XYZ file of C-alpha atoms in Angstrom:
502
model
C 133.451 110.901 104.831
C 137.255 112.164 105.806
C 138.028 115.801 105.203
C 141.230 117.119 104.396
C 142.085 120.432 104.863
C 144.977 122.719 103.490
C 146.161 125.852 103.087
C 148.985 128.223 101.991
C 149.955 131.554 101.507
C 152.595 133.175 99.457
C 154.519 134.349 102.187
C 154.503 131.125 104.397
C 155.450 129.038 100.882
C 158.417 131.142 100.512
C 159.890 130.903 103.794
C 159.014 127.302 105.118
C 158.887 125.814 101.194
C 155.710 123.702 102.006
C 153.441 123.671 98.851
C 150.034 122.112 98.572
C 151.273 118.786 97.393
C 153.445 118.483 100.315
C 150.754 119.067 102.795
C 148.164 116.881 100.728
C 150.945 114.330 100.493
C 151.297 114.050 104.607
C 147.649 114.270 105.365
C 146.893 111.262 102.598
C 149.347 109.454 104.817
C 147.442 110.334 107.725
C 144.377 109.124 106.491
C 145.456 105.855 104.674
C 142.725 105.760 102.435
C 141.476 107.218 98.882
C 138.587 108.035 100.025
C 138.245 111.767 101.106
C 137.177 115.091 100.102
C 139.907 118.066 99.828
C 139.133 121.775 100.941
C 141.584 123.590 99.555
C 142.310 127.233 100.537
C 145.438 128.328 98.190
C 147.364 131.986 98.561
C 145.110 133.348 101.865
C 145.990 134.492 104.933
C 145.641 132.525 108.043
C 144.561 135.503 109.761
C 141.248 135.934 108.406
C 138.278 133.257 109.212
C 136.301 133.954 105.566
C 138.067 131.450 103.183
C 136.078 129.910 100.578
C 137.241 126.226 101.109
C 137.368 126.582 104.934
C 133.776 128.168 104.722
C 132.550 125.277 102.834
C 134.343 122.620 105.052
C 132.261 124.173 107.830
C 128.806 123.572 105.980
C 129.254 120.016 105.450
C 130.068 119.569 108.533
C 126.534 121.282 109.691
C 125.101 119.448 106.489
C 126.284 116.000 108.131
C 128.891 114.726 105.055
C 131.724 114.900 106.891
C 132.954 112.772 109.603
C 136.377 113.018 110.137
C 138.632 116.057 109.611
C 142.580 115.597 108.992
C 144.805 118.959 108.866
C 148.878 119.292 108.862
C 148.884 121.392 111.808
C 146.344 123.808 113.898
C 148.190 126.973 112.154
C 146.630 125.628 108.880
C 143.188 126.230 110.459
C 143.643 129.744 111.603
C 147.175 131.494 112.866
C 144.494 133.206 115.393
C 143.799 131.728 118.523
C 140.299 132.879 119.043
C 139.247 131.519 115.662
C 140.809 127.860 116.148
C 139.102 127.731 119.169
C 135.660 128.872 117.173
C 136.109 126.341 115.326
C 137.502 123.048 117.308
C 134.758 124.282 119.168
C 132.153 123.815 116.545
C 133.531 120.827 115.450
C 133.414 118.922 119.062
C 129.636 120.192 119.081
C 129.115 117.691 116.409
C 131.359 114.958 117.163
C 133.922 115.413 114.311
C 137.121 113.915 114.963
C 140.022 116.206 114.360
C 143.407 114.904 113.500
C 146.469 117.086 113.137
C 149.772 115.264 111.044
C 151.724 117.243 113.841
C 150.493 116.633 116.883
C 147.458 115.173 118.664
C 144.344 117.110 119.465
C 142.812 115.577 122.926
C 139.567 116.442 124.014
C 140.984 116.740 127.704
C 141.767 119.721 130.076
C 145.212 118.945 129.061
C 144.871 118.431 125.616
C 143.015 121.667 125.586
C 145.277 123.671 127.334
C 148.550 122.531 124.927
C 146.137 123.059 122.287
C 145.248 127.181 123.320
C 149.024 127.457 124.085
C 149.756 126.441 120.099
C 147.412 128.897 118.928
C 148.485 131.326 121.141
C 152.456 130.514 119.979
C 151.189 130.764 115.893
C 149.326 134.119 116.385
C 152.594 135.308 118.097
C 154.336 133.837 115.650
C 152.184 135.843 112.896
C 152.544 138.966 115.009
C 156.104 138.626 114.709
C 156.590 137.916 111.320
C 154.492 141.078 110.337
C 156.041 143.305 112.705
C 159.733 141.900 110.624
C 158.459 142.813 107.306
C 157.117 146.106 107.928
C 160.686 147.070 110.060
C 162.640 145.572 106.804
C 160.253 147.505 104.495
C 160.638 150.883 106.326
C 164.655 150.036 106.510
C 164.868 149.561 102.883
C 162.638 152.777 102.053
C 164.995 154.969 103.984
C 168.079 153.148 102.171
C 166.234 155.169 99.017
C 165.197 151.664 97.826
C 161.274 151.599 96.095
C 159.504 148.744 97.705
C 157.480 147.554 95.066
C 155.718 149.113 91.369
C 153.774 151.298 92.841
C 152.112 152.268 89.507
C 152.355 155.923 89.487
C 151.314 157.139 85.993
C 154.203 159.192 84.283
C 156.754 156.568 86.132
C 157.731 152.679 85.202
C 159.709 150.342 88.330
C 163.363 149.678 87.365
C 163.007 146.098 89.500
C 166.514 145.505 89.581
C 167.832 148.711 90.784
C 164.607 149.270 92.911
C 163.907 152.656 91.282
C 161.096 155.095 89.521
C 162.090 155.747 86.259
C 160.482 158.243 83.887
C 157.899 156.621 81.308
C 158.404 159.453 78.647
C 155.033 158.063 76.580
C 153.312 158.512 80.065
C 154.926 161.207 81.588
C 154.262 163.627 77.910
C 150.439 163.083 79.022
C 151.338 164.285 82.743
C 152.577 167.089 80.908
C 149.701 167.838 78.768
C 147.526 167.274 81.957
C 149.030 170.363 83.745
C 149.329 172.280 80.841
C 145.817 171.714 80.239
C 145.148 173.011 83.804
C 147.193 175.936 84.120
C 146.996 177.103 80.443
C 144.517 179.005 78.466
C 142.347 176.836 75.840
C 138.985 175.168 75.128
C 139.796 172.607 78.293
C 138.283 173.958 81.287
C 138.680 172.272 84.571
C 139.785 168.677 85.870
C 136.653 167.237 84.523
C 137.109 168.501 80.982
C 140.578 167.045 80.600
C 139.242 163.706 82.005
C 136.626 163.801 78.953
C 139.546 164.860 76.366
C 141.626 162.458 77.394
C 139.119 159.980 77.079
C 138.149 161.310 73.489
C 141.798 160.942 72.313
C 141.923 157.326 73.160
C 144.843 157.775 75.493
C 145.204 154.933 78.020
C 145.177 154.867 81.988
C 147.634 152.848 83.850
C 145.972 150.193 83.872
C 145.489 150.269 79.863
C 141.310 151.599 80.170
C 139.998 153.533 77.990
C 137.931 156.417 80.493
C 139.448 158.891 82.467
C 137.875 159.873 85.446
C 138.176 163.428 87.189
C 139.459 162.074 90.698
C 142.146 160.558 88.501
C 143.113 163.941 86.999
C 142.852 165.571 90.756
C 145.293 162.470 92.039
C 147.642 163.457 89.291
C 147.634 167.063 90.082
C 148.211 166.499 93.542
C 151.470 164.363 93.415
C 154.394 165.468 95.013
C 155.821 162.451 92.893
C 156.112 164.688 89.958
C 158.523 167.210 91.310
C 161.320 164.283 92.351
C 159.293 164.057 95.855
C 157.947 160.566 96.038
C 157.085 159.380 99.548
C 156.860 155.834 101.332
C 155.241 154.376 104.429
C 152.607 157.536 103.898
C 149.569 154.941 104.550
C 148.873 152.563 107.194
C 147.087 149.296 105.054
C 147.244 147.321 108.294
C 144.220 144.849 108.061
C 142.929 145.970 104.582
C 144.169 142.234 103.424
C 141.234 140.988 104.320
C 138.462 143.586 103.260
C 137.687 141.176 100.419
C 136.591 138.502 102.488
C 134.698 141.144 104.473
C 131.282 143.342 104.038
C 131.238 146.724 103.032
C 130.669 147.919 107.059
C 133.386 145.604 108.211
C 135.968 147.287 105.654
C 139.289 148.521 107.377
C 139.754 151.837 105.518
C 143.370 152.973 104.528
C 144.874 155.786 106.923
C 147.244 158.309 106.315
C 150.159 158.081 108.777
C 151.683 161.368 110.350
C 153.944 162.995 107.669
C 156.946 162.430 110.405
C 156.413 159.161 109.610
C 156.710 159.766 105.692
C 159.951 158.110 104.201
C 161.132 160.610 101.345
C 162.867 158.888 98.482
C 163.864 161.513 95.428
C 162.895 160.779 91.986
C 163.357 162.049 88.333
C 161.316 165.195 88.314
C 158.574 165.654 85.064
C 157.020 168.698 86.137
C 158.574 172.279 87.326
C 157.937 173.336 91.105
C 156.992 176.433 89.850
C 154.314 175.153 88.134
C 153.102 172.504 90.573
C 152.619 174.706 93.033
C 150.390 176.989 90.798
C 148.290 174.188 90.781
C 148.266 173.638 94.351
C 146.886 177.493 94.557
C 144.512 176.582 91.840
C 143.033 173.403 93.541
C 142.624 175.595 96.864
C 140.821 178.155 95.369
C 138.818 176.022 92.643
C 135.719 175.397 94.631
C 135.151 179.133 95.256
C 136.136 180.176 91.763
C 134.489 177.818 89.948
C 131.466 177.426 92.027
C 128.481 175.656 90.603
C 126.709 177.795 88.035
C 123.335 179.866 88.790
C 120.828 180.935 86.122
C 123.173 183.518 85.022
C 127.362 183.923 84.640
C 129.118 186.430 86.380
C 133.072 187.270 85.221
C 134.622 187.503 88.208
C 132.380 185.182 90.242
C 134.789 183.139 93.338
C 137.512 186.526 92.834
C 136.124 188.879 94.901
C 136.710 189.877 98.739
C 135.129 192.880 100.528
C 138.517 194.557 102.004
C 136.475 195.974 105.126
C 134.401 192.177 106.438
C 136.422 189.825 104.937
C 133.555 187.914 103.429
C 133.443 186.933 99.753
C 131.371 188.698 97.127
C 129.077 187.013 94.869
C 126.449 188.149 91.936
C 122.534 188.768 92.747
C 119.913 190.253 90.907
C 118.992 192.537 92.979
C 115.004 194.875 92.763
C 115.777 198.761 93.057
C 112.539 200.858 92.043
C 110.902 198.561 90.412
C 113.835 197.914 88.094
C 115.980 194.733 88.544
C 119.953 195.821 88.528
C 122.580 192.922 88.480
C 124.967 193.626 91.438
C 128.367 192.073 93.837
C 127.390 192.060 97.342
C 128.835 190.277 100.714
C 126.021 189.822 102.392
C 125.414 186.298 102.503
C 121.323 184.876 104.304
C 122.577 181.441 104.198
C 121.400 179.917 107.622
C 124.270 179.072 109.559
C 126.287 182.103 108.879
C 128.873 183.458 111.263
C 129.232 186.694 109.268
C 126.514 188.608 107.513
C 128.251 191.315 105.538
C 129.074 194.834 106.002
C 126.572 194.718 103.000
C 128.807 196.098 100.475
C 127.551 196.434 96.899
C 128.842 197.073 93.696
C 127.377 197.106 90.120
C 128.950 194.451 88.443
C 128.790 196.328 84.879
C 131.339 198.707 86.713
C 133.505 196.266 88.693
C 133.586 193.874 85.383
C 134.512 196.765 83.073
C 137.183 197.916 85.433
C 138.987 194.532 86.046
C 138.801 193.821 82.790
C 140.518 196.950 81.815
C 143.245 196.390 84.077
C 143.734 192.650 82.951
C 143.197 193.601 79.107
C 146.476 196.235 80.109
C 148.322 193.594 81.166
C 147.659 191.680 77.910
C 148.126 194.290 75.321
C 151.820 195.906 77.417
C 153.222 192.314 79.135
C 156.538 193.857 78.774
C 155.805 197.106 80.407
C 154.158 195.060 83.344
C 157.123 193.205 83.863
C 159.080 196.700 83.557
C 155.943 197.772 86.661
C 157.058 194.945 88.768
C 160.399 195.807 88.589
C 162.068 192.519 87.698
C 165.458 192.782 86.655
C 166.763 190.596 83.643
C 170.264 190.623 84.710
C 169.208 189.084 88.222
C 167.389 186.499 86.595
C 170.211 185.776 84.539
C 172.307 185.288 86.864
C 170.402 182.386 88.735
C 173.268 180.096 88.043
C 175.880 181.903 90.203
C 173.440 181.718 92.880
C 173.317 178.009 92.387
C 177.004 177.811 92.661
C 177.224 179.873 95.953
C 174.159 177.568 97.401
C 176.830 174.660 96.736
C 179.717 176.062 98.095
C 178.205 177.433 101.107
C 176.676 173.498 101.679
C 179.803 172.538 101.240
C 181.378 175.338 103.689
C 179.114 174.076 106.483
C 179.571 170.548 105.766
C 183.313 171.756 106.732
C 182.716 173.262 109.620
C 180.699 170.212 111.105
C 183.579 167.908 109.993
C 186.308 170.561 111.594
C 183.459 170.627 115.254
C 184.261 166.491 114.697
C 187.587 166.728 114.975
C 188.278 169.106 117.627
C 186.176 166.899 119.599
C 188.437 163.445 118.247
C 191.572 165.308 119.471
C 190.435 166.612 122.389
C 189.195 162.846 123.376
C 192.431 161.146 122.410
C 194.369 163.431 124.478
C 196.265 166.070 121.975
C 198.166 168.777 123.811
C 194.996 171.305 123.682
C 193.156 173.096 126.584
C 190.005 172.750 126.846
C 189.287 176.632 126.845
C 191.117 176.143 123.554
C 188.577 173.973 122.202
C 185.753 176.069 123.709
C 187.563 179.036 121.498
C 187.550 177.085 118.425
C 184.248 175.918 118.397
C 182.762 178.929 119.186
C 184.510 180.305 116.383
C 183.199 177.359 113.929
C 179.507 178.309 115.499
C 179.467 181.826 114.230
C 180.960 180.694 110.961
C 178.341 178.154 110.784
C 174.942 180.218 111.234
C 176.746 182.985 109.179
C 176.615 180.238 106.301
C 173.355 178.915 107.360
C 171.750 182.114 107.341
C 173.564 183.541 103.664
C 171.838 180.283 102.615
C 168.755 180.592 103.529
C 168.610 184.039 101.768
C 169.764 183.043 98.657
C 167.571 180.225 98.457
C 164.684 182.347 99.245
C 166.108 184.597 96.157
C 166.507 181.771 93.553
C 162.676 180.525 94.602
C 161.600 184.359 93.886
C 163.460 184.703 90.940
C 162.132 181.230 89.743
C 158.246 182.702 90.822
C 158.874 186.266 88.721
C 159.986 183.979 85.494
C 157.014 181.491 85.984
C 154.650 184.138 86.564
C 156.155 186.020 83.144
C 155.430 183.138 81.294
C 151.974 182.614 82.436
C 151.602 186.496 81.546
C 153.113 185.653 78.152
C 151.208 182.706 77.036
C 148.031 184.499 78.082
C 148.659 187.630 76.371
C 149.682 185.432 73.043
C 146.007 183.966 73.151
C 144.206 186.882 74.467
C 146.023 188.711 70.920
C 145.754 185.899 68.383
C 142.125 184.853 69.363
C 140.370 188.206 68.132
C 140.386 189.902 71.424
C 137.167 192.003 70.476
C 135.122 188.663 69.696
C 136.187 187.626 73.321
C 133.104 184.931 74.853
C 132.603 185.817 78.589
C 134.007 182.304 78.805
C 136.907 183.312 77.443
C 137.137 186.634 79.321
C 136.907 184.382 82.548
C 139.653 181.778 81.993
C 142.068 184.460 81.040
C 141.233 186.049 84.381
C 141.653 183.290 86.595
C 144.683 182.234 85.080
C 146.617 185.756 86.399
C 144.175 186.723 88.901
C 143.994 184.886 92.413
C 141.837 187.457 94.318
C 139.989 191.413 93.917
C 139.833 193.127 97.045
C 136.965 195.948 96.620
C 137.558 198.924 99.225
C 134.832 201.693 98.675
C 136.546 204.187 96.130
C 139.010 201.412 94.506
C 140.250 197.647 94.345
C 143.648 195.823 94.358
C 144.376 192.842 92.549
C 146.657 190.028 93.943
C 147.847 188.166 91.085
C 149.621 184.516 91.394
């Protein structure tokens, strides 16, 4: 029996406009006969040799039920070299006639070596095409242009103007999400708002039903959600094929170097300020909320011995017969570089003392603030600051249009000396890094000034649940959210400790 063999893909329909029908249609000529069995591989690569119709063609050949073999071209086989040869090869073994519509296929030194340079012109060909796409991609990524949906939750794709846009139903739950993490409440950790999502019935992306925690963490952790949405961040090359491969043979996704990263801005959902409490929190969350022993301790993951550097953690420890409950930094794990100065602490006494200082903070936020000597006015006044940032962008801006055209005039032959124009733009330097460096300043201002008022609120919102929630009925549960909320490490000397809040 005659086989016929086709096959497409998306990308070779659109740009040469042969469909299935057309290639059936020329092989049926070929053959010049009904009788014939199709293999039929439709929207698959040429590059990889696992296609189901192809795979099958290949059996009954083994099995004996096919005799003859017509195909449109050798590129419909494979657009690699190696793997047309594999399988001419495998098909001369047998005796199968192979007939190409373009082109003949000659079992001679000749008709070999035309044959090789073919393949060797498609997989070029291939090569080239690739290497097209992925230099127009990366050109219309840095034109600000969004390739494709890339189906970040919180965002939908504007098609037509190649854009993010903000989902508002989405992006209320990204909201919720970091409130959920940063705030005080009966949600503790990423895993516990992946379960209350999943209680409320809200959907995924992708419309399911169950959250899962890596979700949460992947939502945490994008830069998307403070206008900073990047392209070209991971090499796929290859991964096309993984489903046609075994789990070993799998070509894993790689991140690219982030020089390579093409920024395009997008409409923000979630303060900087905020994110990047969250990035502190995800740092530190494996050490604060380490995997629980037989018994709590409140500030388990928060402490530091100030003389070794090592962390503290909770024991039981036996002194006189009596078993006391202790923070020391010795640490008999095998492996360890550092053993401990062996600092200990009762943690009845280190507990009672943080917890004084913290429930202070609560009870007085105002006279905190007043402690850390932030000044209202300053704060207030955020806005000027914005306004000088502008104008001194717009003041060096100047200057670097003024260095232009010195240089223009001085080119086209202006009555100037040159020690004229070495003058000038000496002058325009030192105006320059004058403006540079004002800028840089008041930048780093409005970002402290923004830090202060985020770290207020956090304050705020803490002390209004620490003093509507019955602070004397206070769980140890409760006691340790509030603390890890303000508190990012306790550094224990031997007569006192210092507390580094975010």
């Amino acid at each position: 029996m005659i086989g016929m063999y086709a096959r497409v893909s998306t990308e070779e329909q659109a740009r040469n406009g042969f469909s299935l029908k057309d290639q059936i249609r020329e092989c049926q000529k070929k053959v010049g006969t009904a009788e014939y069995k199709q293999y039929i591989d439709e929207g698959i690569s040429g590059e990889f040799l696992d296609r189901p119709a192809l795979s099958q063609l290949r059996q009954d050949v083994r099995d004996g039920l096919i005799t003859k073999i017509v195909c449109l071209d050798p590129d419909r086989l494979s657009r690699k070299l190696m793997h047309q040869l594999l399988i001419t090869e495998e098909f001369d073994r047998r005796g199968i006639q192979l007939i190409f519509v373009n082109g003949e296929y000659a079992r001679t030194p000749e008709g070999q070596l035309f044959y090789s340079m073919r393949g060797a012109i498609a997989e070029f060909e291939k090569a080239k095409i690739n290497e097209r796409m992925s230099r127009g991609r990366r050109e219309k990524a840095r034109q600000g242009r969004v390739l494709r949906d890339f189906q970040v939750y919180g965002y939908s794709y504007d098609k037509e103007n190649e854009q993010m846009v903000i989902n508002e139903e989405e992006a209320a739950i990204v909201r919720l999400i970091f409130d959920l993490f940063t705030k005080p409440g009966k949600v503790q950790g990423m895993n516990g708002i992946a379960l209350y999502l999943t209680k409320e019935g809200i959907p995924t992306k992708r419309g399911k039903g169950i959250w899962h925690r890596q979700v949460v963490r992947q939502i945490l952790m994008n830069e998307a959600y403070i206008g900073q949405f990047y392209q070209n961040r991971w090499n796929t090359e290859g991964m096309l094929g993984n489903k046609h491969r075994s789990k070993e043979e799998r070509i894993p996704m790689k991140e690219r170097p982030r020089e390579e990263w093409i920024l395009i801005p997008c409409p923000p959902i979630i303060e900087k300020e905020q994110f990047e409490y969250v990035q502190k929190l995800l740092q530190d969350s494996r050490r604060r909320w380490a995997k629980r022993g037989l018994r709590e301790y409140l500030l388990s993951g928060l402490l530091r011995c100030a003389e070794c550097g090592n962390t503290m953690t909770g024991r039981r420890a036996k002194n006189w017969g009596k078993y006391v409950y202790e923070y020391t930094d010795r640490k008999n794990t095998v492996g360890t570089q550092h053993k401990g100065c062996g600092r200990t602490i009762k943690t009845e006494d280190l507990d009672n003392e943080v917890w004084e200082a913290i429930q202070t903070w609560l009870e007085h936020p105002d006279e905190v603030a007043a402690a850390a000597e932030v000044d209202k006015e300053q704060q207030a006044g955020i806005p000027f600051e914005q306004m000088e940032i502008a104008r001194l962008e717009k003041e060096i801006e100047k200057v670097k249009i003024g260095r232009k055209r010195l240089l223009t005039l001085f080119a086209d032959g202006m009555d100037i000396t040159e020690e004229e124009i070495h003058k000038q733009m000496r002058s325009l330097k030192v105006k320059e890094e004058k403006a540079i460096r004002n800028l840089k300043e008041l930048k780093a201002s409005v970002r402290e000034i923004k830090e202060i008022q985020f770290n207020q609120n956090l304050l705020s919102e803490a002390a209004a649940y620490y003093l509507t929630g019955q602070h004397d009925k206070l769980t140890l549960a409760d006691k340790k959210r509030l603390i890890r909320q303000l508190v990012r490490e306790v550094i224990v000397y031997e007569d006192r400790i210092e507390i580094f809040t975010y």
